[in-house]
Short mmCIF file of N, CA and C in Angstrom, two decimals:
data_model
loop_
_atom_site.label_atom_id
_atom_site.label_comp_id
_atom_site.label_asym_id
_atom_site.label_seq_id
_atom_site.Cartn_x
_atom_site.Cartn_y
_atom_site.Cartn_z
N MET L 1 3.56 13.88 -6.35
CA MET L 1 3.36 13.24 -5.06
C MET L 1 3.95 11.81 -5.16
N ILE L 2 4.87 11.50 -4.29
CA ILE L 2 5.46 10.15 -4.25
C ILE L 2 4.99 9.51 -2.96
N ALA L 3 4.45 8.29 -3.08
CA ALA L 3 3.80 7.70 -1.93
C ALA L 3 4.11 6.22 -1.75
N THR L 4 4.12 5.80 -0.49
CA THR L 4 4.06 4.39 -0.16
C THR L 4 2.62 4.19 0.32
N TYR L 5 2.00 3.12 -0.14
CA TYR L 5 0.57 2.96 0.15
C TYR L 5 0.23 1.50 0.54
N ILE L 6 -0.90 1.37 1.17
CA ILE L 6 -1.43 0.04 1.52
C ILE L 6 -2.84 -0.04 1.01
N LEU L 7 -3.10 -1.12 0.27
CA LEU L 7 -4.45 -1.41 -0.22
C LEU L 7 -4.99 -2.59 0.57
N GLN L 8 -6.32 -2.62 0.68
CA GLN L 8 -6.99 -3.75 1.35
C GLN L 8 -8.16 -4.20 0.50
N ASN L 9 -8.34 -5.50 0.35
CA ASN L 9 -9.49 -5.99 -0.38
C ASN L 9 -10.62 -6.34 0.56
N THR L 10 -11.74 -6.79 0.03
CA THR L 10 -12.92 -7.05 0.84
C THR L 10 -12.75 -8.25 1.75
N LYS L 11 -11.75 -9.08 1.49
CA LYS L 11 -11.47 -10.23 2.34
C LYS L 11 -10.43 -9.92 3.42
N GLY L 12 -9.93 -8.69 3.45
CA GLY L 12 -8.96 -8.27 4.46
C GLY L 12 -7.51 -8.46 4.08
N MET L 13 -7.23 -8.80 2.83
CA MET L 13 -5.86 -8.99 2.37
C MET L 13 -5.24 -7.63 2.08
N TYR L 14 -3.97 -7.48 2.41
CA TYR L 14 -3.24 -6.22 2.19
C TYR L 14 -2.27 -6.32 1.04
N TYR L 15 -2.05 -5.18 0.39
CA TYR L 15 -1.03 -5.06 -0.63
C TYR L 15 -0.27 -3.76 -0.33
N ILE L 16 1.06 -3.84 -0.32
CA ILE L 16 1.89 -2.69 -0.05
C ILE L 16 2.67 -2.33 -1.31
N GLY L 17 2.70 -1.03 -1.63
CA GLY L 17 3.40 -0.59 -2.82
C GLY L 17 3.86 0.84 -2.70
N SER L 18 4.58 1.31 -3.70
CA SER L 18 5.00 2.72 -3.74
C SER L 18 4.99 3.18 -5.20
N THR L 19 4.78 4.47 -5.39
CA THR L 19 4.64 5.02 -6.74
C THR L 19 4.87 6.52 -6.75
N SER L 20 5.17 7.01 -7.92
CA SER L 20 5.29 8.47 -8.07
C SER L 20 3.96 9.09 -8.52
N ASP L 21 3.01 8.28 -8.91
CA ASP L 21 1.67 8.75 -9.33
C ASP L 21 0.60 7.83 -8.77
N LEU L 22 0.14 8.15 -7.57
CA LEU L 22 -0.76 7.25 -6.86
C LEU L 22 -2.08 7.04 -7.58
N GLU L 23 -2.67 8.06 -8.12
CA GLU L 23 -3.96 7.91 -8.82
C GLU L 23 -3.85 6.96 -10.02
N LYS L 24 -2.79 7.17 -10.81
CA LYS L 24 -2.57 6.31 -11.97
C LYS L 24 -2.32 4.89 -11.57
N ARG L 25 -1.57 4.70 -10.50
CA ARG L 25 -1.25 3.35 -10.03
C ARG L 25 -2.51 2.63 -9.52
N LEU L 26 -3.38 3.36 -8.83
CA LEU L 26 -4.61 2.76 -8.34
C LEU L 26 -5.51 2.33 -9.51
N GLU L 27 -5.51 3.10 -10.55
CA GLU L 27 -6.28 2.70 -11.75
C GLU L 27 -5.72 1.41 -12.35
N LYS L 28 -4.40 1.28 -12.35
CA LYS L 28 -3.80 0.08 -12.87
C LYS L 28 -4.18 -1.14 -12.00
N HIS L 29 -4.22 -0.95 -10.71
CA HIS L 29 -4.65 -2.03 -9.81
C HIS L 29 -6.09 -2.43 -10.13
N LYS L 30 -6.94 -1.42 -10.32
CA LYS L 30 -8.36 -1.70 -10.59
C LYS L 30 -8.54 -2.43 -11.93
N LYS L 31 -7.69 -2.13 -12.89
CA LYS L 31 -7.80 -2.75 -14.23
C LYS L 31 -7.07 -4.09 -14.32
N GLY L 32 -6.44 -4.50 -13.25
CA GLY L 32 -5.78 -5.81 -13.24
C GLY L 32 -4.38 -5.88 -13.79
N TYR L 33 -3.66 -4.75 -13.86
CA TYR L 33 -2.31 -4.74 -14.38
C TYR L 33 -1.30 -5.34 -13.40
N SER L 34 -1.61 -5.36 -12.13
CA SER L 34 -0.73 -5.92 -11.13
C SER L 34 -1.01 -7.42 -10.97
N ARG L 35 0.02 -8.23 -11.05
CA ARG L 35 -0.17 -9.69 -10.95
C ARG L 35 -0.77 -10.08 -9.61
N PHE L 36 -0.34 -9.42 -8.52
CA PHE L 36 -0.82 -9.76 -7.20
C PHE L 36 -2.29 -9.37 -6.99
N THR L 37 -2.64 -8.19 -7.40
CA THR L 37 -4.00 -7.71 -7.13
C THR L 37 -5.02 -8.07 -8.22
N LYS L 38 -4.55 -8.59 -9.34
CA LYS L 38 -5.40 -8.86 -10.47
C LYS L 38 -6.63 -9.74 -10.13
N SER L 39 -6.41 -10.83 -9.45
CA SER L 39 -7.50 -11.75 -9.15
C SER L 39 -8.01 -11.69 -7.72
N LYS L 40 -7.53 -10.70 -6.95
CA LYS L 40 -7.88 -10.63 -5.55
C LYS L 40 -8.70 -9.39 -5.18
N GLY L 41 -9.05 -8.58 -6.16
CA GLY L 41 -9.76 -7.32 -5.89
C GLY L 41 -11.20 -7.49 -5.62
N PRO L 42 -11.92 -6.44 -5.39
CA PRO L 42 -11.47 -5.03 -5.49
C PRO L 42 -10.70 -4.62 -4.22
N PHE L 43 -9.77 -3.67 -4.45
CA PHE L 43 -8.98 -3.13 -3.36
C PHE L 43 -9.35 -1.66 -3.16
N LYS L 44 -9.17 -1.19 -1.94
CA LYS L 44 -9.32 0.25 -1.64
C LYS L 44 -8.10 0.69 -0.86
N ILE L 45 -7.73 1.93 -1.02
CA ILE L 45 -6.56 2.46 -0.32
C ILE L 45 -6.95 2.72 1.15
N VAL L 46 -6.14 2.19 2.06
CA VAL L 46 -6.43 2.34 3.48
C VAL L 46 -5.36 3.14 4.21
N TYR L 47 -4.22 3.33 3.52
CA TYR L 47 -3.10 4.04 4.17
C TYR L 47 -2.16 4.55 3.11
N ARG L 48 -1.54 5.72 3.39
CA ARG L 48 -0.48 6.23 2.51
C ARG L 48 0.42 7.17 3.27
N GLU L 49 1.66 7.20 2.84
CA GLU L 49 2.67 8.11 3.36
C GLU L 49 3.31 8.83 2.17
N ILE L 50 3.55 10.11 2.31
CA ILE L 50 4.09 10.91 1.24
C ILE L 50 5.59 11.16 1.47
N TYR L 51 6.37 11.06 0.40
CA TYR L 51 7.82 11.20 0.47
C TYR L 51 8.31 12.20 -0.56
N ASN L 52 9.55 12.67 -0.35
CA ASN L 52 10.14 13.64 -1.29
C ASN L 52 10.70 12.99 -2.55
N ASN L 53 11.11 11.72 -2.40
CA ASN L 53 11.65 11.03 -3.60
C ASN L 53 11.26 9.55 -3.56
N LEU L 54 11.38 8.94 -4.73
CA LEU L 54 10.97 7.56 -4.88
C LEU L 54 11.83 6.60 -4.07
N ALA L 55 13.12 6.94 -3.92
CA ALA L 55 14.03 6.08 -3.13
C ALA L 55 13.56 5.95 -1.69
N GLU L 56 13.12 7.05 -1.07
CA GLU L 56 12.61 7.00 0.29
C GLU L 56 11.34 6.19 0.39
N ALA L 57 10.47 6.36 -0.59
CA ALA L 57 9.19 5.64 -0.61
C ALA L 57 9.45 4.14 -0.76
N LYS L 58 10.37 3.77 -1.63
CA LYS L 58 10.69 2.35 -1.87
C LYS L 58 11.32 1.75 -0.62
N LYS L 59 12.17 2.50 0.04
CA LYS L 59 12.81 2.04 1.28
C LYS L 59 11.73 1.71 2.32
N ARG L 60 10.77 2.58 2.47
CA ARG L 60 9.68 2.36 3.42
C ARG L 60 8.83 1.14 2.99
N GLU L 61 8.54 1.03 1.69
CA GLU L 61 7.79 -0.12 1.19
C GLU L 61 8.47 -1.43 1.55
N TYR L 62 9.77 -1.51 1.25
CA TYR L 62 10.52 -2.73 1.54
C TYR L 62 10.58 -3.04 3.04
N TYR L 63 10.66 -1.98 3.85
CA TYR L 63 10.65 -2.16 5.29
C TYR L 63 9.34 -2.77 5.75
N LEU L 64 8.23 -2.19 5.32
CA LEU L 64 6.90 -2.70 5.70
C LEU L 64 6.73 -4.14 5.23
N LYS L 65 7.16 -4.45 4.04
CA LYS L 65 7.03 -5.80 3.55
C LYS L 65 7.95 -6.78 4.31
N SER L 66 9.10 -6.33 4.76
CA SER L 66 10.02 -7.19 5.47
C SER L 66 9.49 -7.61 6.84
N LEU L 67 8.61 -6.78 7.41
CA LEU L 67 8.07 -7.13 8.72
C LEU L 67 7.19 -8.37 8.73
N LYS L 68 6.48 -8.57 7.60
CA LYS L 68 5.57 -9.69 7.46
C LYS L 68 4.64 -9.78 8.66
N SER L 69 4.16 -8.62 9.10
CA SER L 69 3.35 -8.57 10.31
C SER L 69 2.02 -7.89 10.01
N ARG L 70 0.97 -8.69 10.02
CA ARG L 70 -0.38 -8.17 9.83
C ARG L 70 -0.77 -7.24 10.97
N LYS L 71 -0.36 -7.57 12.20
CA LYS L 71 -0.68 -6.75 13.37
C LYS L 71 -0.08 -5.37 13.23
N PHE L 72 1.20 -5.27 12.79
CA PHE L 72 1.84 -4.00 12.64
C PHE L 72 1.13 -3.15 11.59
N ILE L 73 0.77 -3.74 10.48
CA ILE L 73 0.07 -3.04 9.43
C ILE L 73 -1.27 -2.53 9.90
N GLU L 74 -2.01 -3.34 10.63
CA GLU L 74 -3.32 -2.93 11.15
C GLU L 74 -3.19 -1.80 12.18
N LYS L 75 -2.17 -1.85 13.03
CA LYS L 75 -1.93 -0.78 14.01
C LYS L 75 -1.57 0.51 13.28
N LEU L 76 -0.74 0.41 12.24
CA LEU L 76 -0.35 1.58 11.46
C LEU L 76 -1.58 2.25 10.84
N ILE L 77 -2.46 1.45 10.27
CA ILE L 77 -3.68 1.96 9.65
C ILE L 77 -4.60 2.58 10.70
N GLU L 78 -4.72 1.89 11.83
CA GLU L 78 -5.57 2.39 12.92
C GLU L 78 -5.07 3.74 13.45
N ARG L 79 -3.78 3.85 13.68
CA ARG L 79 -3.22 5.12 14.17
C ARG L 79 -3.44 6.24 13.18
N ALA L 80 -3.30 5.95 11.91
CA ALA L 80 -3.46 6.98 10.87
C ALA L 80 -4.90 7.45 10.81
N ALA L 81 -5.85 6.62 11.14
CA ALA L 81 -7.27 7.00 11.12
C ALA L 81 -7.58 8.08 12.13
N PHE L 82 -6.75 8.16 13.20
CA PHE L 82 -7.03 9.14 14.26
C PHE L 82 -6.24 10.44 14.09
N VAL L 83 -5.38 10.49 13.06
CA VAL L 83 -4.53 11.66 12.87
C VAL L 83 -5.27 12.70 12.04
#
């Protein structure tokens, strides 16, 4: 499973990433291996999209990051909750 994902911490901060092994990557976030999430956790997964290859997932990750829009991310998460 290759995924682009969004994590959220208890203060409402978001982290966007992509990986070929989501469960393993989440464990790394929890253990502090990611520089960004290390001191800002705990995080929980609030959104994910599944892709056929890592290139597609990375493209989507970079697109979401390029928007720099909290509103867009929150609408994306909200819409996914109803699907």
